[in-house]
mmCIF file of C-alpha atoms in Angstrom:
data_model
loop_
_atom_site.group_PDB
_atom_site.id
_atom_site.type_symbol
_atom_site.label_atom_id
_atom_site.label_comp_id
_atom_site.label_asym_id
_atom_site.label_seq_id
_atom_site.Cartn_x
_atom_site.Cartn_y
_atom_site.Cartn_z
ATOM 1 C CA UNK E 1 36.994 137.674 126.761
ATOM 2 C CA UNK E 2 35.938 141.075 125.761
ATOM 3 C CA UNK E 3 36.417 143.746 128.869
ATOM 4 C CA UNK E 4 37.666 147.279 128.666
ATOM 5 C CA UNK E 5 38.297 148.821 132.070
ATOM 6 C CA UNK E 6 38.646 152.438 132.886
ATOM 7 C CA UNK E 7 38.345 154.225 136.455
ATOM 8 C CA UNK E 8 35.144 155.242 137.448
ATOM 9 C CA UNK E 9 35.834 159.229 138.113
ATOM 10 C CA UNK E 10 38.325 161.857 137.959
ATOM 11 C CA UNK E 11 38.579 165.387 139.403
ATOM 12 C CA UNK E 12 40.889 167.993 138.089
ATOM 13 C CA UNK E 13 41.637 171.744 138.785
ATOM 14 C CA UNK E 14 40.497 174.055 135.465
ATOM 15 C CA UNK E 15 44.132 174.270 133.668
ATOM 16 C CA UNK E 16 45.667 171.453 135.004
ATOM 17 C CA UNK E 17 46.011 168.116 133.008
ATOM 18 C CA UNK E 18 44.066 165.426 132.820
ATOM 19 C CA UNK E 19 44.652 161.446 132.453
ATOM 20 C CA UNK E 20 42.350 158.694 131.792
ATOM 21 C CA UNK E 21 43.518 155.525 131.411
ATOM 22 C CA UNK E 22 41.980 152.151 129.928
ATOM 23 C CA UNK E 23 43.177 148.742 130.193
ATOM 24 C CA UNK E 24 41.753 146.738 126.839
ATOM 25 C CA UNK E 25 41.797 142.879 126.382
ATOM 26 C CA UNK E 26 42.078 142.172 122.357
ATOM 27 C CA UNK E 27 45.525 142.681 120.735
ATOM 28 C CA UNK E 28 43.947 142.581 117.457
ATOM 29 C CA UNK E 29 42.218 145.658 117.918
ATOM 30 C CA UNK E 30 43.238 147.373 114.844
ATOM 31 C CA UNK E 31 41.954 150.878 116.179
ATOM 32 C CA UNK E 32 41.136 152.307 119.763
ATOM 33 C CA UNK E 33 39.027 155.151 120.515
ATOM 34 C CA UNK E 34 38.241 157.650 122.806
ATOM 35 C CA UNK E 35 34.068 158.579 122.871
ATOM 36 C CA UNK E 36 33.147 161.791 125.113
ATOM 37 C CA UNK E 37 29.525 162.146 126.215
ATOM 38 C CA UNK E 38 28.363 165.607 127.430
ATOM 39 C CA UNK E 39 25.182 165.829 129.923
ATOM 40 C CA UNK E 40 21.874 164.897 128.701
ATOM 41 C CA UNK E 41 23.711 163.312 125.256
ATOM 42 C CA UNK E 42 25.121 160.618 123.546
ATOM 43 C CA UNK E 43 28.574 159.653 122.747
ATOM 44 C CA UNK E 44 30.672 161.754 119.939
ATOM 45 C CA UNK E 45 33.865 160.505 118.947
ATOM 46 C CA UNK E 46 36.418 162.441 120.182
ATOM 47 C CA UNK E 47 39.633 160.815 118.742
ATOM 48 C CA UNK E 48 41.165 157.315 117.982
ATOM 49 C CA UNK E 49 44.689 156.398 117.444
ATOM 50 C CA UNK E 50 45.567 153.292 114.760
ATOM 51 C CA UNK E 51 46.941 150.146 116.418
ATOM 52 C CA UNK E 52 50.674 150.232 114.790
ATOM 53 C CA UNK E 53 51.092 154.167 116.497
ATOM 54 C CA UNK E 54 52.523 154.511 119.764
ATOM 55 C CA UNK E 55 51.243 157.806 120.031
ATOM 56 C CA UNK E 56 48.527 160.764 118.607
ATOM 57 C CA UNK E 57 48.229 164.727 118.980
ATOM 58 C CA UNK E 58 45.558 166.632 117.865
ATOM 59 C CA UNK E 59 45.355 169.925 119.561
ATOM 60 C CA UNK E 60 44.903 169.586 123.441
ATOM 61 C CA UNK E 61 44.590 165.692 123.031
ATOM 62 C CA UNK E 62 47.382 162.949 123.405
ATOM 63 C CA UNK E 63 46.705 159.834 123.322
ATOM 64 C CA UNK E 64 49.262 156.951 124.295
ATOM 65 C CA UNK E 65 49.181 153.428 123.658
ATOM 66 C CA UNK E 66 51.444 150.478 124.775
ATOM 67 C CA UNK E 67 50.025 147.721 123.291
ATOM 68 C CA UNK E 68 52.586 145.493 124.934
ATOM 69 C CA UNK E 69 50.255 146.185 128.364
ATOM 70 C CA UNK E 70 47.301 146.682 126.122
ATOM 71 C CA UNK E 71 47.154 149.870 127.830
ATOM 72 C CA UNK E 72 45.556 153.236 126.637
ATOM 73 C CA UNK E 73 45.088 156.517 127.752
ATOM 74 C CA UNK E 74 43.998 160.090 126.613
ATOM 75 C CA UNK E 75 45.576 163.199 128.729
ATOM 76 C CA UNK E 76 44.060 166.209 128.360
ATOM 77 C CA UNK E 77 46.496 169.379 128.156
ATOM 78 C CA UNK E 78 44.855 173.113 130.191
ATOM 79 C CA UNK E 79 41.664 171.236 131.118
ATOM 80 C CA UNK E 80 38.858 173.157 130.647
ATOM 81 C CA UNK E 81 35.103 173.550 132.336
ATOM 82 C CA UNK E 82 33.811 172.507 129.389
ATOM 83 C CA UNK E 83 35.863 169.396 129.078
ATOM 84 C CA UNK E 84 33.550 167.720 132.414
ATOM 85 C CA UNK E 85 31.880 165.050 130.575
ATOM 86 C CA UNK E 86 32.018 160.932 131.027
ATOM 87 C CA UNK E 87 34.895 159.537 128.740
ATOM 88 C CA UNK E 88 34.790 156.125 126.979
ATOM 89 C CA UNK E 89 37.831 154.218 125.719
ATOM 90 C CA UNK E 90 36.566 151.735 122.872
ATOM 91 C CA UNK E 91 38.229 149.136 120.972
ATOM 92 C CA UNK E 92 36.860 146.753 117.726
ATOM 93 C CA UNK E 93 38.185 143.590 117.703
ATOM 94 C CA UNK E 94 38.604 142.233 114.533
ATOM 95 C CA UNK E 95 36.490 139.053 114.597
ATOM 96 C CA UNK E 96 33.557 141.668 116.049
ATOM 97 C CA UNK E 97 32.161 142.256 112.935
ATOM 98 C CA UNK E 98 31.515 145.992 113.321
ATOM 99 C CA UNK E 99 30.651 145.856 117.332
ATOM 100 C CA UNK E 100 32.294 148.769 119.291
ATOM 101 C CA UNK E 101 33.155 147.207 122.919
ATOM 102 C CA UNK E 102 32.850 149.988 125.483
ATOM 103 C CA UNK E 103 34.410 150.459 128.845
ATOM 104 C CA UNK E 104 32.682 151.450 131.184
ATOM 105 C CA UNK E 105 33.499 155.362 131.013
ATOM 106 C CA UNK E 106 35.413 157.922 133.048
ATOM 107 C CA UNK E 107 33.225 161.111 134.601
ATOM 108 C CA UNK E 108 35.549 163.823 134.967
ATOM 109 C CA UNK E 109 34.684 166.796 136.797
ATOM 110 C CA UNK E 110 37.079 170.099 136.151
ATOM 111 C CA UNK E 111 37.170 172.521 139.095
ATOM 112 C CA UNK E 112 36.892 175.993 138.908
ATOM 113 C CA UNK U 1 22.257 165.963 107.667
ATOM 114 C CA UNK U 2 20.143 166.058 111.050
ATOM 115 C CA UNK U 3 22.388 163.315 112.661
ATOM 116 C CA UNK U 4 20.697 160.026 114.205
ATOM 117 C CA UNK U 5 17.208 160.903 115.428
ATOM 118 C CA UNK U 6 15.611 159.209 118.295
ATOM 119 C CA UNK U 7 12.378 160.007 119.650
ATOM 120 C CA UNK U 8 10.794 160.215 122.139
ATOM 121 C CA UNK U 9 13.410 161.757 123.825
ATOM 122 C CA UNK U 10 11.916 160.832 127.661
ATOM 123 C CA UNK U 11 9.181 158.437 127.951
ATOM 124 C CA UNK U 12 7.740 157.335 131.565
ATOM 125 C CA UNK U 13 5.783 154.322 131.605
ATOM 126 C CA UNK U 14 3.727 152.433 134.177
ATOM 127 C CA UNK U 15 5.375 148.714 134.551
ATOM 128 C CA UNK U 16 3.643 146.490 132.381
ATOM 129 C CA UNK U 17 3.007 148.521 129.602
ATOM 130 C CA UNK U 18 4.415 148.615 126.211
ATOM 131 C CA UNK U 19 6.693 150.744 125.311
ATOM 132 C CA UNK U 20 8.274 151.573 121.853
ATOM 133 C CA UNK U 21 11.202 153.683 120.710
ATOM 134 C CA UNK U 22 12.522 155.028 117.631
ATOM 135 C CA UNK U 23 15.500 156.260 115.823
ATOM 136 C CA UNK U 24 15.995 157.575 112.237
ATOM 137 C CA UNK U 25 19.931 156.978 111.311
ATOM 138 C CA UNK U 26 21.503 158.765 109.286
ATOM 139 C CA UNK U 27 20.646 158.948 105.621
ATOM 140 C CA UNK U 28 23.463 156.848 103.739
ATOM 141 C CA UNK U 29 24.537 154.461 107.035
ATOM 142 C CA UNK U 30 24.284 151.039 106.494
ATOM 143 C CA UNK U 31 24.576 149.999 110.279
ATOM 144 C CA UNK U 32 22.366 150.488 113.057
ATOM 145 C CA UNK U 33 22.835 149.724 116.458
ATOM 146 C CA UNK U 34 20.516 150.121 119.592
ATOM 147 C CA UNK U 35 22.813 150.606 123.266
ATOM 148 C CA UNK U 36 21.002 150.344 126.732
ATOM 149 C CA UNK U 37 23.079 152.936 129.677
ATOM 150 C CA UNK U 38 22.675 152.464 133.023
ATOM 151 C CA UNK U 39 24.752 153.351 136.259
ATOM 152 C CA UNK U 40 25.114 150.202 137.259
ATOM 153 C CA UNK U 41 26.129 147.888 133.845
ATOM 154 C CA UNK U 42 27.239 150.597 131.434
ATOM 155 C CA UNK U 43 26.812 151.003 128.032
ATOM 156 C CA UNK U 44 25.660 147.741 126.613
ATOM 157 C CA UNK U 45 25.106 146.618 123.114
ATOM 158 C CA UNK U 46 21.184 145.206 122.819
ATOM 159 C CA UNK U 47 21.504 144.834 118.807
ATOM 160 C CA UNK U 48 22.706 145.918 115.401
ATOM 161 C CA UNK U 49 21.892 145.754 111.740
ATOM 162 C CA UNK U 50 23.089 145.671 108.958
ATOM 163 C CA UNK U 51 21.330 146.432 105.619
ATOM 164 C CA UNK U 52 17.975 146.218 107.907
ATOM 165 C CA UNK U 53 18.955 142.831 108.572
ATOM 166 C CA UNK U 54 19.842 141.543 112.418
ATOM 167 C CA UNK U 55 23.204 140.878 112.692
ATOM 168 C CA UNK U 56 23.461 140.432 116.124
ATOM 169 C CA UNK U 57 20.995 140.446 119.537
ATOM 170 C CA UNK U 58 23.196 138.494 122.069
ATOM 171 C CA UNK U 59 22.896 141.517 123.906
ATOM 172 C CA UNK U 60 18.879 142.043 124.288
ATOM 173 C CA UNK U 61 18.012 141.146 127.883
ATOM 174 C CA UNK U 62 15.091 138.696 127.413
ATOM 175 C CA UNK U 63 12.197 138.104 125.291
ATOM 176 C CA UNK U 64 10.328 140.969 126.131
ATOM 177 C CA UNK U 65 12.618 143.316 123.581
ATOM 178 C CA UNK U 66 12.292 143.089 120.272
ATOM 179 C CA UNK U 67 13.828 145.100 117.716
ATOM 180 C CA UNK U 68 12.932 145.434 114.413
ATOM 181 C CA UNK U 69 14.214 147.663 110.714
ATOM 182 C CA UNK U 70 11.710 147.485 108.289
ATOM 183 C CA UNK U 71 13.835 149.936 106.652
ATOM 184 C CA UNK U 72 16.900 151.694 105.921
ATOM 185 C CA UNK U 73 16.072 154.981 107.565
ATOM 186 C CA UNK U 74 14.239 153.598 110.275
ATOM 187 C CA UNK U 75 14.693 151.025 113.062
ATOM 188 C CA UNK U 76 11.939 150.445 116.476
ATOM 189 C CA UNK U 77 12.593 148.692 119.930
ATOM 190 C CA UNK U 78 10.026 147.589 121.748
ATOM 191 C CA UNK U 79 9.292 146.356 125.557
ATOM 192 C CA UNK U 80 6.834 144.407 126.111
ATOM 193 C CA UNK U 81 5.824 144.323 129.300
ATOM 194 C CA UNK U 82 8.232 146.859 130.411
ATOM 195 C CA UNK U 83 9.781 146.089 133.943
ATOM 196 C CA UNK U 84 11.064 149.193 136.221
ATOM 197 C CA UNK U 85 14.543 147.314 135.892
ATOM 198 C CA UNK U 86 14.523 148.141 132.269
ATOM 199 C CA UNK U 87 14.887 151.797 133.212
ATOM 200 C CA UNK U 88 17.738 153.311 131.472
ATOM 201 C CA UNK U 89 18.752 155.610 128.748
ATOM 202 C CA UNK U 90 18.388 153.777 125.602
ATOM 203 C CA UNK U 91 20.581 154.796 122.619
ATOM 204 C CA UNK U 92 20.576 154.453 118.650
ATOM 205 C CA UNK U 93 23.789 154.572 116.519
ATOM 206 C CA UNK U 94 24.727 154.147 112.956
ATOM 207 C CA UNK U 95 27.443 153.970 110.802
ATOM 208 C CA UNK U 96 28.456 153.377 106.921
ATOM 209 C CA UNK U 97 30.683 151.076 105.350
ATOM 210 C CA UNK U 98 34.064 152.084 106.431
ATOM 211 C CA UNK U 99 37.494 150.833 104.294
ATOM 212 C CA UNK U 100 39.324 148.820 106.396
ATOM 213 C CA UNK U 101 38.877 148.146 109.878
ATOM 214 C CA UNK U 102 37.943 151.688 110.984
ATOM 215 C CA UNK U 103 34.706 152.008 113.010
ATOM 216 C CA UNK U 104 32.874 155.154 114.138
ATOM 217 C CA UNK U 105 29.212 155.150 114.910
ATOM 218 C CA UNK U 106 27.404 157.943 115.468
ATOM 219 C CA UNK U 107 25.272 158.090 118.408
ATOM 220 C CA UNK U 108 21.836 159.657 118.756
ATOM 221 C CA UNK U 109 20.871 161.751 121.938
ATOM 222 C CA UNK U 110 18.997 159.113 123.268
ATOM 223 C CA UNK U 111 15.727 158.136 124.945
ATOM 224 C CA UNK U 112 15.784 158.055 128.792
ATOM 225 C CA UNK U 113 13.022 155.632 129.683
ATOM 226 C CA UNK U 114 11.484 155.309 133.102
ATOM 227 C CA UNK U 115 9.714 152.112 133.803
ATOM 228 C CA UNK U 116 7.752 153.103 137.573
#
């Protein structure tokens, strides 16, 4: 069936990294995203890697996938203040015709 | 372009009334797609469209919603009779046409309903 799984919270110190990791359940997810959501807002795409990569970098973001595990997670380099926000891993399964399936999101908080 | 538009942005009801929200996607976008958010079941798809037409409402609770897109820039859900269970914060996204099997939506800022 269709589940995605992530932790429920995470609490970091301000320039330390962050991890949040996501279990998925459909190997023919062709992409997999990461969705932020800031207070009071809705979700905003924040990256996505492509199924056939093992492995994305844009800027402070890395995102790792082992789709042997079907296992996915985004780490956060010099977290930030502004980075608290709830985090959604997302995958589209190929016979989903164009539904997003959601997990059930990660709040981090970032300590001063 | 404004992004998706959703309005009203709070609405507090009494139980049993009707209640009806909007969203406006974005100009161009030939999917919409209306998400209910609550603490306690997450983000969950209710419906989405495509061309104005239903695609897809496995996900509305019961036969009090209804959703409806009489046309391409906009798209209503409706409760009727609300419930206080059906308090939540009730989001519209859209997306175009993408090549290939990549899927962003973009989400509006959503309508935080309170059913009392």
């Amino acid at each position: 069936g269709e589940d995605v799984e992530q932790s429920l919270f995470l609490s970091v110190r301000e320039g330390d990294s962050s991890v949040i990791n996501c279990t998925y359940t459909d190997s023919s997810s062709t992409y997999l995203y990461w969705y932020k959501q800031e207070p009071g807002a809705g979700l905003q795409l924040l990256t996505y890697i492509f199924s056939n990569m093992d492995m994305k970098q844009d800027q402070r973001l890395t995102v790792l996938l082992n789709k042997k595990d079907k296992h996915l997670s985004l780490r956060i380099a010099d977290t930030q203040t502004g980075d608290s926000a709830i985090y959604f891993c997302a995958e589209s399964p190929m016979d989903s015709s164009y539904k997003l399936i959601f997990g059930s999101g990660t709040r981090l908080l970032v300590r001063p | 372009d404004a992004g998706v538009i959703q309005s009203p942005r709070h609405e507090v009801t009494e139980m049993g009334q009707e209640v009806t929200l909007r969203c406006k996607p974005i100009s161009g976008h030939d999917y919409l797609f209306w998400y209910r958010q609550t603490m306690m079941r997450g983000l969950e798809l209710l419906i989405y469209f495509n061309n104005n037409v239903p695609i897809d409402d496995s996900g509305m609770p019961e036969d009090r919603f209804s959703a409806k897109m009489p046309n391409a820039s906009f798209s209503t859900l409706k409760i009727q009779p609300s419930e206080p269970r059906d308090s939540a914060v009730y989001f519209c996204a859209s997306s175009p046409r993408w090549a290939g099997a990549y899927n962003e939506q973009f989400f509006g800022p959503g309508t935080r309903l309170t059913v009392l």
